[in-house]
Coordinates of C-alpha atoms and ligand atoms in Angstrom, one line a residue:
M1 CA 82.1 2.8 -85.4
E2 CA 82.9 4.5 -82.2
D3 CA 81.6 1.4 -80.3
Y4 CA 84.0 -0.8 -82.2
R5 CA 86.9 1.5 -81.6
K6 CA 86.2 1.5 -77.9
I7 CA 86.2 -2.3 -77.8
F8 CA 89.5 -2.5 -79.6
R9 CA 91.0 0.0 -77.3
L10 CA 90.0 -2.3 -74.4
V11 CA 91.6 -5.4 -75.7
R12 CA 94.8 -3.7 -76.9
P13 CA 96.9 -5.0 -74.0
Y14 CA 96.1 -8.6 -74.9
W15 CA 96.7 -8.2 -78.7
P16 CA 99.0 -11.3 -79.2
R17 CA 96.3 -13.7 -78.0
V18 CA 93.6 -11.8 -79.8
V19 CA 95.6 -11.8 -83.1
L20 CA 96.3 -15.5 -82.7
A21 CA 92.6 -16.2 -82.0
I22 CA 91.6 -14.2 -85.1
L23 CA 94.1 -16.1 -87.2
A24 CA 92.7 -19.4 -86.0
G25 CA 89.2 -18.1 -86.8
L26 CA 90.4 -17.2 -90.3
I27 CA 91.7 -20.7 -90.9
V28 CA 88.3 -22.0 -89.8
S29 CA 86.7 -19.6 -92.4
G30 CA 89.0 -20.9 -95.1
L31 CA 88.1 -24.5 -94.2
N32 CA 84.4 -23.7 -94.5
A33 CA 85.0 -22.3 -97.9
A34 CA 87.0 -25.4 -98.9
L35 CA 84.0 -27.4 -97.9
A36 CA 81.8 -25.6 -100.4
W37 CA 84.5 -25.7 -103.0
L38 CA 84.8 -29.5 -102.7
A39 CA 81.0 -29.9 -103.4
K40 CA 81.7 -29.5 -107.1
P41 CA 84.2 -32.4 -107.6
A42 CA 82.1 -34.5 -105.3
M43 CA 79.1 -34.0 -107.6
D44 CA 80.7 -33.8 -111.1
D45 CA 83.6 -36.2 -110.7
V46 CA 82.6 -38.7 -108.1
L47 CA 78.8 -39.0 -108.5
I48 CA 78.4 -38.2 -112.2
K49 CA 81.8 -39.3 -113.8
K50 CA 82.2 -42.1 -111.2
D51 CA 86.0 -41.4 -110.6
A52 CA 87.1 -44.3 -108.2
R53 CA 90.4 -42.6 -107.1
L54 CA 88.6 -39.4 -106.1
L55 CA 86.1 -41.5 -104.2
V56 CA 88.9 -42.4 -101.8
L57 CA 90.6 -38.9 -101.7
L58 CA 87.5 -36.8 -101.3
P59 CA 86.2 -38.4 -98.1
L60 CA 89.7 -38.3 -96.6
A61 CA 89.9 -34.6 -97.5
L62 CA 86.5 -34.0 -95.9
F63 CA 87.5 -35.8 -92.7
L64 CA 90.7 -33.6 -92.5
I65 CA 88.7 -30.5 -93.1
F66 CA 86.3 -31.3 -90.3
L67 CA 89.2 -32.3 -88.0
G68 CA 90.9 -29.0 -88.8
R69 CA 87.8 -27.0 -88.1
G70 CA 87.5 -28.7 -84.7
I71 CA 91.1 -28.0 -83.8
F72 CA 91.2 -24.4 -84.9
T73 CA 87.9 -23.6 -83.4
F74 CA 89.2 -25.0 -80.1
C75 CA 92.3 -22.8 -80.4
Q76 CA 90.3 -19.8 -81.3
E77 CA 87.8 -20.2 -78.4
Y78 CA 90.5 -20.9 -75.9
L79 CA 92.7 -17.9 -76.8
M80 CA 89.7 -15.5 -77.0
A81 CA 88.3 -16.7 -73.7
S82 CA 91.7 -16.2 -72.1
A83 CA 92.0 -12.7 -73.5
S84 CA 88.6 -11.7 -72.4
Q85 CA 88.7 -13.3 -69.0
K86 CA 92.1 -11.7 -68.3
L87 CA 90.7 -8.3 -69.4
V88 CA 87.7 -8.7 -67.2
M89 CA 89.8 -9.7 -64.3
H90 CA 92.0 -6.6 -64.5
F91 CA 89.0 -4.5 -65.3
R92 CA 87.2 -5.7 -62.2
N93 CA 90.3 -5.3 -60.0
G94 CA 90.7 -1.7 -61.3
L95 CA 87.0 -1.0 -60.7
Y96 CA 87.1 -2.3 -57.2
S97 CA 90.2 -0.5 -56.1
R98 CA 88.9 2.7 -57.8
S99 CA 85.5 2.4 -56.1
I100 CA 86.9 2.2 -52.6
E101 CA 88.8 5.4 -53.3
L102 CA 85.5 7.3 -53.8
P103 CA 84.5 9.7 -51.0
L104 CA 82.1 8.5 -48.3
G105 CA 79.4 10.8 -49.7
Y106 CA 79.3 8.7 -52.8
F107 CA 78.4 5.6 -50.8
G108 CA 75.6 7.6 -49.1
K109 CA 74.0 8.1 -52.5
N110 CA 74.7 4.6 -54.0
S111 CA 73.6 1.5 -52.2
S112 CA 76.1 -1.3 -51.7
G113 CA 73.9 -3.6 -53.8
E114 CA 74.3 -1.2 -56.7
M115 CA 78.0 -1.1 -56.3
I116 CA 78.1 -4.9 -56.2
S117 CA 76.0 -5.1 -59.3
K118 CA 78.4 -2.9 -61.2
V119 CA 81.5 -4.9 -60.2
I120 CA 79.8 -8.2 -61.0
N121 CA 77.0 -7.9 -63.5
D122 CA 78.1 -5.0 -65.6
V123 CA 81.6 -6.3 -65.9
T124 CA 80.2 -9.7 -67.0
A125 CA 78.2 -8.0 -69.7
L126 CA 81.4 -6.4 -70.9
Q127 CA 83.1 -9.8 -71.0
N128 CA 80.3 -11.3 -73.1
L129 CA 80.6 -8.4 -75.5
L130 CA 84.3 -8.9 -76.0
S131 CA 84.3 -12.6 -76.5
F132 CA 81.4 -12.5 -78.9
T133 CA 82.0 -9.5 -80.9
I134 CA 85.6 -9.8 -81.6
K135 CA 85.5 -13.5 -82.2
D136 CA 82.4 -13.3 -84.4
L137 CA 83.3 -10.2 -86.2
F138 CA 86.4 -11.7 -87.7
K139 CA 85.5 -15.4 -87.9
E140 CA 82.0 -15.0 -89.2
G141 CA 82.9 -12.0 -91.3
A142 CA 85.8 -13.9 -93.0
T143 CA 83.7 -17.0 -93.4
A144 CA 80.9 -15.0 -95.1
L145 CA 83.4 -13.4 -97.4
A146 CA 85.2 -16.6 -98.3
L147 CA 81.9 -18.4 -99.0
L148 CA 80.6 -15.6 -101.1
G149 CA 83.9 -15.8 -103.0
V150 CA 83.3 -19.4 -103.8
A151 CA 79.7 -18.6 -104.8
F152 CA 80.9 -15.8 -107.1
W153 CA 83.6 -18.0 -108.6
R154 CA 81.1 -20.7 -109.4
R155 CA 78.3 -18.5 -110.7
W156 CA 78.7 -14.8 -110.4
D157 CA 75.3 -14.0 -111.8
L158 CA 73.5 -16.2 -109.4
A159 CA 75.6 -14.9 -106.5
L160 CA 74.7 -11.3 -107.5
I161 CA 71.0 -12.2 -107.4
S162 CA 71.3 -13.9 -104.0
I163 CA 72.9 -10.9 -102.3
T164 CA 70.5 -8.3 -103.6
V165 CA 68.2 -9.2 -100.7
L166 CA 70.9 -8.3 -98.2
P167 CA 70.2 -4.5 -97.8
L168 CA 66.7 -5.5 -96.8
A169 CA 67.9 -7.6 -94.0
L170 CA 70.5 -5.1 -92.8
Y171 CA 67.9 -2.4 -92.5
G172 CA 65.6 -4.5 -90.4
V173 CA 68.3 -5.7 -88.1
G174 CA 69.8 -2.2 -87.7
S175 CA 66.5 -0.7 -86.5
L176 CA 66.2 -3.4 -83.9
G177 CA 69.5 -2.4 -82.3
K178 CA 68.2 0.8 -80.8
R179 CA 65.3 -0.9 -79.1
M180 CA 67.8 -3.5 -77.8
R181 CA 69.8 -0.8 -76.1
R182 CA 66.8 0.5 -74.2
I183 CA 65.7 -2.9 -73.1
S184 CA 69.1 -3.9 -72.0
R185 CA 69.4 -0.7 -69.9
R186 CA 66.3 -1.7 -68.1
A187 CA 67.3 -5.3 -67.7
Q188 CA 70.6 -4.2 -66.1
E189 CA 68.8 -2.0 -63.7
K190 CA 66.6 -4.9 -62.7
I191 CA 69.5 -7.2 -62.0
S192 CA 71.0 -4.5 -59.8
H193 CA 67.8 -4.4 -57.9
I194 CA 68.2 -8.1 -57.3
T195 CA 71.7 -7.8 -55.8
E196 CA 70.6 -4.7 -53.8
F197 CA 67.6 -6.5 -52.4
L198 CA 69.7 -9.6 -51.5
S199 CA 72.5 -7.8 -49.8
E200 CA 70.0 -5.9 -47.7
S201 CA 67.8 -8.7 -46.7
Y202 CA 70.6 -11.1 -45.7
A203 CA 72.1 -8.4 -43.6
G204 CA 68.8 -7.8 -42.0
I205 CA 67.7 -11.4 -41.6
K206 CA 67.1 -11.0 -37.9
I207 CA 64.7 -8.1 -38.3
I208 CA 62.9 -10.0 -41.1
K209 CA 62.3 -12.9 -38.7
A210 CA 61.5 -10.7 -35.7
F211 CA 58.8 -9.0 -37.6
C212 CA 57.7 -12.2 -39.3
R213 CA 58.2 -10.6 -42.7
Q214 CA 59.4 -13.7 -44.6
A215 CA 56.3 -13.9 -46.8
G216 CA 56.3 -10.2 -47.5
E217 CA 60.0 -10.2 -48.4
A218 CA 59.6 -13.3 -50.6
G219 CA 56.7 -11.6 -52.4
R220 CA 58.8 -8.4 -53.0
F221 CA 61.7 -10.5 -54.3
E222 CA 59.3 -12.3 -56.7
E223 CA 58.1 -9.0 -58.0
I224 CA 61.7 -8.0 -58.7
T225 CA 62.6 -11.3 -60.4
R226 CA 59.4 -11.2 -62.4
D227 CA 60.4 -7.7 -63.7
Y228 CA 63.8 -9.1 -64.6
Y229 CA 62.2 -12.0 -66.4
R230 CA 60.0 -9.7 -68.4
E231 CA 62.9 -7.6 -69.6
N232 CA 64.9 -10.6 -70.5
M233 CA 62.0 -12.0 -72.5
R234 CA 61.8 -8.7 -74.3
A235 CA 65.4 -8.8 -75.1
T236 CA 65.1 -12.4 -76.4
R237 CA 62.2 -11.4 -78.6
V238 CA 64.2 -8.6 -80.2
S239 CA 67.3 -10.6 -80.8
Q240 CA 65.5 -13.6 -82.0
F241 CA 63.4 -11.4 -84.2
A242 CA 66.6 -10.3 -85.9
A243 CA 67.4 -13.9 -86.5
L244 CA 63.9 -14.4 -87.9
I245 CA 64.3 -11.6 -90.4
M246 CA 67.6 -13.1 -91.6
E247 CA 65.9 -16.5 -91.8
A248 CA 63.0 -15.1 -93.9
V249 CA 65.2 -13.0 -96.2
G250 CA 67.7 -15.9 -96.6
G251 CA 64.9 -18.3 -97.5
L252 CA 63.6 -15.9 -100.1
G253 CA 67.1 -15.6 -101.7
I254 CA 67.6 -19.4 -101.7
A255 CA 64.2 -20.1 -103.1
F256 CA 64.9 -17.7 -106.0
V257 CA 68.4 -19.1 -106.6
I258 CA 67.0 -22.7 -106.8
W259 CA 64.4 -21.7 -109.2
Y260 CA 66.7 -19.7 -111.4
G261 CA 69.7 -22.2 -111.1
G262 CA 67.4 -25.1 -111.8
R263 CA 66.4 -23.6 -115.1
L264 CA 70.0 -23.1 -116.0
I265 CA 70.8 -26.7 -115.4
I266 CA 67.7 -27.9 -117.3
R267 CA 68.9 -25.8 -120.2
G268 CA 72.3 -27.3 -119.9
V269 CA 74.1 -24.0 -119.3
M270 CA 75.5 -25.0 -115.8
T271 CA 76.8 -28.3 -114.5
A272 CA 75.2 -29.9 -111.5
G273 CA 78.5 -29.7 -109.7
D274 CA 78.7 -25.9 -110.1
F275 CA 75.2 -25.6 -108.8
T276 CA 75.8 -27.9 -105.8
S277 CA 79.0 -26.1 -104.9
F278 CA 77.2 -22.7 -105.2
L279 CA 74.3 -23.9 -103.1
T280 CA 76.5 -25.3 -100.4
A281 CA 78.3 -21.9 -100.2
I282 CA 75.0 -20.1 -100.0
F283 CA 73.7 -22.4 -97.3
L284 CA 76.9 -22.1 -95.3
V285 CA 77.0 -18.4 -95.6
Y286 CA 73.7 -18.3 -93.7
T287 CA 74.9 -19.0 -90.2
P288 CA 77.7 -16.4 -90.3
A289 CA 75.3 -13.8 -91.8
K290 CA 72.8 -14.4 -89.0
R291 CA 75.5 -14.1 -86.3
L292 CA 76.9 -10.9 -87.9
A293 CA 73.4 -9.5 -87.8
Q294 CA 73.3 -10.2 -84.0
I295 CA 76.7 -8.7 -83.3
N296 CA 75.3 -5.2 -83.7
I297 CA 72.4 -6.1 -81.3
G298 CA 74.9 -7.5 -78.9
I299 CA 76.9 -4.3 -78.9
Q300 CA 73.8 -2.2 -78.2
Q301 CA 73.0 -4.5 -75.4
A302 CA 76.5 -4.1 -73.8
R303 CA 76.4 -0.3 -74.1
P304 CA 74.5 0.6 -71.0
P305 CA 76.6 -1.4 -68.6
L306 CA 79.7 -0.1 -70.2
E307 CA 78.5 3.4 -69.8
R308 CA 77.6 2.8 -66.1
V309 CA 81.1 1.4 -65.4
Q310 CA 82.7 4.3 -67.2
K311 CA 80.7 6.7 -65.2
L312 CA 81.9 5.1 -62.0
L313 CA 85.4 5.2 -63.2
S314 CA 85.1 8.9 -64.0
E315 CA 83.7 9.8 -60.6
P316 CA 86.1 12.1 -58.8
G317 CA 87.9 10.2 -56.0
E318 CA 88.8 11.6 -52.6
Q319 CA 91.2 14.5 -53.2
D320 CA 94.4 13.5 -51.5
G321 CA 96.5 16.3 -50.2
S322 CA 100.2 16.7 -51.2
A323 CA 102.0 17.5 -48.0
D324 CA 102.8 15.1 -45.2
L325 CA 101.3 16.2 -42.0
P326 CA 103.8 15.9 -39.1
P327 CA 102.5 14.4 -35.9
I328 CA 100.4 16.8 -33.9
R329 CA 102.5 19.1 -31.7
R330 CA 100.2 21.9 -30.5
S331 CA 96.5 21.7 -31.4
I332 CA 93.5 20.8 -33.5
E333 CA 91.4 23.8 -34.6
F334 CA 88.0 24.1 -36.1
K335 CA 87.8 27.5 -37.8
N336 CA 84.3 28.7 -38.4
V337 CA 83.3 25.2 -39.8
S338 CA 79.9 24.6 -41.3
F339 CA 78.8 21.4 -42.9
V340 CA 75.9 20.2 -45.0
Y341 CA 75.5 16.5 -46.1
A342 CA 75.1 16.3 -49.8
S343 CA 71.8 14.6 -49.5
A344 CA 70.5 16.9 -46.8
R345 CA 69.2 20.5 -47.0
Q346 CA 69.9 21.7 -43.5
K347 CA 73.3 22.3 -42.0
A348 CA 74.5 19.6 -39.7
L349 CA 77.1 22.0 -38.2
H350 CA 76.9 25.7 -38.0
G351 CA 80.0 27.9 -37.6
I352 CA 81.9 25.8 -35.2
N353 CA 85.0 27.4 -33.6
L354 CA 86.9 25.1 -31.4
R355 CA 90.5 24.7 -30.3
I356 CA 91.7 21.4 -28.8
S357 CA 95.1 21.5 -27.3
K358 CA 97.4 18.5 -27.6
G359 CA 96.9 16.1 -24.7
E360 CA 93.4 17.5 -23.9
I361 CA 90.4 15.3 -23.3
I362 CA 87.3 16.8 -24.9
A363 CA 83.9 15.3 -24.3
I364 CA 81.1 16.0 -26.7
V365 CA 77.6 15.5 -25.4
G366 CA 74.1 16.5 -26.6
K367 CA 70.9 15.3 -27.9
S368 CA 70.7 12.7 -30.6
G369 CA 71.1 14.2 -34.0
G370 CA 73.0 17.2 -32.6
G371 CA 75.9 16.7 -34.9
K372 CA 78.4 14.9 -32.6
T373 CA 79.4 12.2 -35.0
T374 CA 79.4 14.7 -37.9
L375 CA 81.9 16.8 -36.0
A376 CA 84.2 13.9 -35.4
N377 CA 83.9 12.8 -39.0
L378 CA 85.5 16.0 -40.2
L379 CA 88.7 15.3 -38.3
P380 CA 90.0 12.4 -40.4
R381 CA 88.5 14.2 -43.4
F382 CA 85.8 11.6 -44.0
Y383 CA 83.9 14.6 -45.1
V384 CA 85.2 18.0 -46.2
P385 CA 83.7 21.1 -44.4
T386 CA 81.3 23.1 -46.6
E387 CA 82.7 26.3 -45.0
G388 CA 85.7 27.0 -42.9
A389 CA 88.6 24.7 -42.3
V390 CA 89.9 22.1 -39.8
C391 CA 93.5 22.6 -39.0
I392 CA 96.1 20.6 -37.1
D393 CA 99.0 22.8 -35.9
D394 CA 97.7 25.6 -38.2
V395 CA 97.9 23.4 -41.3
D396 CA 94.6 22.9 -43.1
I397 CA 94.1 19.2 -43.1
S398 CA 92.7 19.3 -46.7
T399 CA 96.3 19.9 -47.8
A400 CA 97.6 16.8 -46.0
T401 CA 98.0 13.3 -47.4
F402 CA 95.4 10.8 -46.2
A403 CA 98.2 8.5 -45.0
S404 CA 99.8 11.1 -42.8
L405 CA 96.4 12.5 -41.5
R406 CA 94.5 9.3 -40.9
G407 CA 97.5 7.6 -39.6
Q408 CA 97.3 9.9 -36.5
F409 CA 93.8 8.9 -35.6
G410 CA 92.5 5.9 -33.7
I411 CA 88.8 5.7 -34.2
V412 CA 86.2 3.7 -32.4
T413 CA 83.1 4.3 -34.4
Q414 CA 79.5 4.3 -33.2
E415 CA 78.6 1.3 -35.3
V416 CA 81.2 -1.3 -34.7
I417 CA 82.6 -2.6 -38.0
L418 CA 84.4 -5.9 -38.0
F419 CA 85.4 -8.2 -40.8
N420 CA 84.8 -11.8 -41.2
D421 CA 88.2 -12.9 -40.2
T422 CA 90.0 -14.1 -37.1
I423 CA 90.0 -12.0 -33.9
A424 CA 93.7 -11.5 -34.2
A425 CA 93.4 -10.2 -37.7
N426 CA 90.6 -7.8 -36.7
I427 CA 92.6 -6.4 -33.8
A428 CA 95.6 -6.0 -36.1
Y429 CA 93.6 -4.4 -38.9
G430 CA 95.3 -1.1 -38.6
K431 CA 98.8 -2.6 -38.2
P432 CA 99.1 -5.6 -40.4
G433 CA 101.9 -7.9 -39.3
A434 CA 101.7 -7.0 -35.6
A435 CA 103.4 -9.5 -33.3
S436 CA 101.0 -11.7 -31.4
E437 CA 102.3 -10.3 -28.1
E438 CA 101.3 -6.8 -29.2
I439 CA 97.8 -8.1 -30.2
V440 CA 97.4 -9.8 -26.8
A441 CA 98.5 -6.7 -25.0
A442 CA 96.0 -4.6 -26.9
A443 CA 93.3 -7.0 -26.1
Q444 CA 94.2 -7.0 -22.4
A445 CA 94.1 -3.2 -22.3
A446 CA 90.7 -3.3 -23.9
Y447 CA 89.5 -5.9 -21.3
A448 CA 88.9 -8.3 -24.2
H449 CA 91.6 -10.9 -23.5
D450 CA 89.6 -12.9 -21.0
F451 CA 86.6 -13.6 -23.3
I452 CA 88.9 -14.3 -26.2
A453 CA 90.9 -16.8 -24.2
E454 CA 87.7 -18.7 -23.4
L455 CA 86.8 -19.1 -27.1
P456 CA 87.7 -22.6 -28.5
Q457 CA 90.2 -21.2 -31.0
G458 CA 91.2 -18.2 -29.0
Y459 CA 92.7 -15.4 -31.1
D460 CA 92.2 -17.6 -34.2
T461 CA 88.5 -17.7 -33.9
M462 CA 86.6 -16.6 -37.0
I463 CA 84.0 -14.0 -35.9
G464 CA 81.5 -14.3 -38.7
E465 CA 80.3 -11.6 -41.0
R466 CA 80.4 -8.2 -39.2
G467 CA 81.3 -10.1 -36.0
M468 CA 77.9 -11.9 -35.9
R469 CA 79.3 -14.6 -33.6
L470 CA 80.2 -12.1 -30.8
S471 CA 78.1 -10.2 -28.4
G472 CA 77.6 -6.4 -28.8
G473 CA 80.0 -5.6 -25.9
Q474 CA 82.6 -8.1 -27.1
R475 CA 82.5 -6.5 -30.5
Q476 CA 82.9 -3.1 -29.0
R477 CA 85.9 -4.2 -27.0
L478 CA 87.5 -5.6 -30.1
S479 CA 87.1 -2.3 -31.8
I480 CA 88.7 -0.6 -28.9
A481 CA 91.6 -3.1 -28.9
R482 CA 92.0 -2.3 -32.6
A483 CA 92.4 1.4 -31.9
I484 CA 94.8 0.7 -29.0
L485 CA 97.1 -1.4 -31.1
K486 CA 97.4 1.3 -33.7
N487 CA 98.8 3.6 -30.9
P488 CA 97.7 6.9 -32.5
P489 CA 98.3 10.4 -31.1
I490 CA 94.7 11.3 -31.4
L491 CA 91.7 9.2 -30.3
I492 CA 88.1 9.5 -31.4
L493 CA 85.7 7.5 -29.3
D494 CA 82.2 7.7 -30.5
E495 CA 79.9 6.0 -27.9
A496 CA 82.8 3.5 -27.4
T497 CA 81.3 2.1 -24.2
S498 CA 77.6 2.3 -25.1
S499 CA 77.0 -1.5 -25.3
L500 CA 78.9 -2.5 -22.2
D501 CA 77.3 -3.4 -18.9
T502 CA 78.2 -1.1 -16.0
A503 CA 80.9 -3.5 -14.7
S504 CA 82.8 -3.8 -17.9
E505 CA 82.2 -0.2 -18.8
M506 CA 84.1 0.7 -15.7
M507 CA 86.9 -1.6 -16.7
V508 CA 87.0 -0.3 -20.2
Q509 CA 86.8 3.2 -18.9
K510 CA 89.9 2.5 -16.9
A511 CA 91.5 1.1 -20.0
L512 CA 90.6 4.1 -22.0
E513 CA 91.9 6.4 -19.3
N514 CA 95.3 4.6 -19.6
L515 CA 95.0 5.0 -23.3
M516 CA 94.1 8.7 -23.1
A517 CA 97.2 9.6 -21.2
N518 CA 99.5 11.6 -23.5
R519 CA 96.9 11.6 -26.2
T520 CA 94.5 14.1 -27.6
T521 CA 91.1 12.5 -27.2
I522 CA 87.6 13.3 -28.4
V523 CA 85.0 11.3 -26.5
I524 CA 81.4 11.3 -27.6
A525 CA 79.1 9.8 -25.0
H526 CA 75.5 9.8 -24.0
R527 CA 76.3 8.5 -20.5
L528 CA 77.4 11.5 -18.7
S529 CA 79.1 9.6 -15.9
T530 CA 81.8 8.7 -18.5
V531 CA 82.5 12.3 -19.4
K532 CA 82.8 13.9 -16.0
K533 CA 86.6 13.5 -16.0
A534 CA 87.1 15.2 -19.3
D535 CA 89.1 18.5 -19.3
R536 CA 86.4 20.2 -21.2
I537 CA 82.8 19.3 -22.2
L538 CA 81.1 20.6 -25.2
V539 CA 77.3 20.5 -25.5
L540 CA 76.3 20.3 -29.2
E541 CA 72.7 21.5 -29.9
K542 CA 71.4 21.5 -33.4
G543 CA 74.9 21.7 -34.9
R544 CA 76.1 24.6 -32.7
I545 CA 78.3 24.6 -29.6
A546 CA 75.8 25.6 -27.0
E547 CA 77.9 25.3 -23.9
S548 CA 81.5 24.5 -23.1
G549 CA 83.4 24.1 -19.9
S550 CA 84.3 21.5 -17.2
H551 CA 81.6 19.4 -15.5
R552 CA 81.7 21.6 -12.5
E553 CA 81.3 24.8 -14.4
L554 CA 78.6 23.6 -16.7
Y555 CA 76.6 22.1 -13.9
A556 CA 76.8 25.2 -11.9
R557 CA 75.7 27.2 -14.9
G558 CA 72.3 25.4 -14.9
G559 CA 71.9 25.2 -18.6
L560 CA 71.4 22.4 -21.1
Y561 CA 74.1 20.3 -19.5
K562 CA 72.5 20.4 -16.1
D563 CA 69.2 19.4 -17.6
L564 CA 70.8 16.5 -19.4
Y565 CA 72.7 15.4 -16.3
D566 CA 69.8 15.7 -13.9
L567 CA 67.5 13.9 -16.3
Q568 CA 69.9 11.0 -16.6
F569 CA 70.5 10.7 -12.9
S570 CA 67.0 11.0 -11.8
A571 CA 66.1 8.3 -14.3
Q572 CA 68.8 6.1 -12.9
E573 CA 67.7 6.7 -9.3
T574 CA 64.1 5.9 -10.1
A575 CA 65.3 2.7 -11.8
Ligands
ATP1 N1 75.2 10.5 -44.1 C1 74.3 11.4 -43.8 N2 73.6 12.0 -44.8 C2 72.7 13.0 -44.5 N3 72.4 13.4 -43.3 C3 73.1 12.9 -42.2 C4 74.0 11.8 -42.4 N4 74.5 11.5 -41.2 C5 73.9 12.3 -40.3 N5 73.0 13.1 -40.9 C6 72.2 14.1 -40.3 O1 73.0 15.1 -39.6 C7 72.5 15.4 -38.3 C8 73.6 15.1 -37.3 O2 73.9 13.7 -37.2 P1 75.0 13.1 -36.3 O3 75.1 11.7 -36.7 O4 76.2 13.9 -36.3 O5 74.3 13.2 -34.9 P2 74.8 12.7 -33.5 O6 74.9 13.9 -32.6 O7 76.0 11.9 -33.6 O8 73.6 11.8 -32.9 P3 73.6 10.4 -32.1 O9 73.8 10.9 -30.7 O10 72.3 9.9 -32.2 O11 74.7 9.6 -32.6 C9 71.3 14.6 -38.1 O12 70.2 15.5 -38.3 C10 71.3 13.5 -39.2 O13 70.0 13.3 -39.7
MG2 MG1 76.4 9.9 -33.4

């Protein structure tokens, strides 16, 4: 019952359509009953009494009944489809907009393929459930009742006999429902494996080719689809087995009815017309009974996807703060900050204490995996510190709204993320509706204008998925232009110049220097030549600040920084 209530709660906003669809379905049920009803005059009056006037009227009535069935079935299907499609559309939109509000940590645990599968496959399962259950429940339910009514009217004793077998069928079908739920849960998992696999392998097509792994990948895919095939066949067996039970039980009932009814006719207790009408009703009740039996199985089948979607909807989203953070005036401060990734055991940052004054340029260097990106990620609150707090002007950023906090940052991430849109749209991503002069100015500042101007469609060039049609350095310059256009008070540059050649790096470096003026900047770089000019350099070692000072101070100190620096320059000199 709880399942049915849930379904009705879902369709409530679309009730006018649903009610009309149900009404149309009820008319179809009535027409079905009329068909059985008319079997009696057809037999007794036309065939036996040879009534010529009825011979004209009856076929006409039959034609009208069939026509009516067609028309009202059309209305019913159309209305029901529009209600369920509409519901699914809104549901899917809600699911997507909710899912992108989830914290980054959630996406670390759930693959993008899984997410895609939820939004596409699970929601489709929901749609099937709605259109089938609600439609069938009413139409087939009413048809069955109306036909049974005709049967009882004609011969109540025979009708009673023929429904005694019903509990038998219900029991069999009910026990299949539970199995169906298990199978369907597995089938849904399999389909999410398929989407997951596909989204990964198309994204990694270059590596697949480079390592000649096509055959291997095709083999893995075949395994996954074979699993899915097996689960589907299992599901088909169960649901068709339910149909088979109904078939067998129904056959038993009808065989008995014919035997018993035949005897009544032979003894002259019942007319042939009554019997024909009764039999027609019983035959016609058959299809709706079978479908009703399958509704329960359908509901069991739709339960796992519904549960999964509900689980996603109940995930806590990113906790937005309530206060608007004013633009930075004095400083950013890390107060005894430690951080552990949810999926990791070790701390990525240990007790970081750091004060960055407004307008300062801070460079963060250190070995790979030292925690540089992690440190930068805490600033726009991509992640929340496990201990301690990050403050801007002594306000804990966890109390600030995302819009007021993230609006202050321009971020050039380590992995360049671009969207499959035009160059102009990608640059203006953080400032929709920017004037084209602004976009060009930003591109010029990022030394991207020249290569863009050489493209056949210039700023209107589509760059392909994740910017596939551009070179690595070009992509990086676009992401710098994107940060420049936003014109934020705080800049985070994570390896912003790592894929540029030395000549363009120097140019971009100049551009960034212009950009850094009057801004607070956090630069993460492996190439130490790019960090020499920073006001302060921090060396992060295993999540701790090991050294801090200017280039001169740190070099003179002869610690980690000197080692890193010497290593890099001796390597360059040998090259
Ligand atoms: N999403 C994540 N989930 C779990 N652990 C992570 C995650 N991202 C990073 N780590 C771990 O946290 C530590 C610090 O990683 P981080 O990305 O901050 O290093 P980094 O200093 O930026 O290195 P690189 O110079 O290579 O970019 C590493 O040990 C890494 O394995
Ligand atoms: Mg990093």
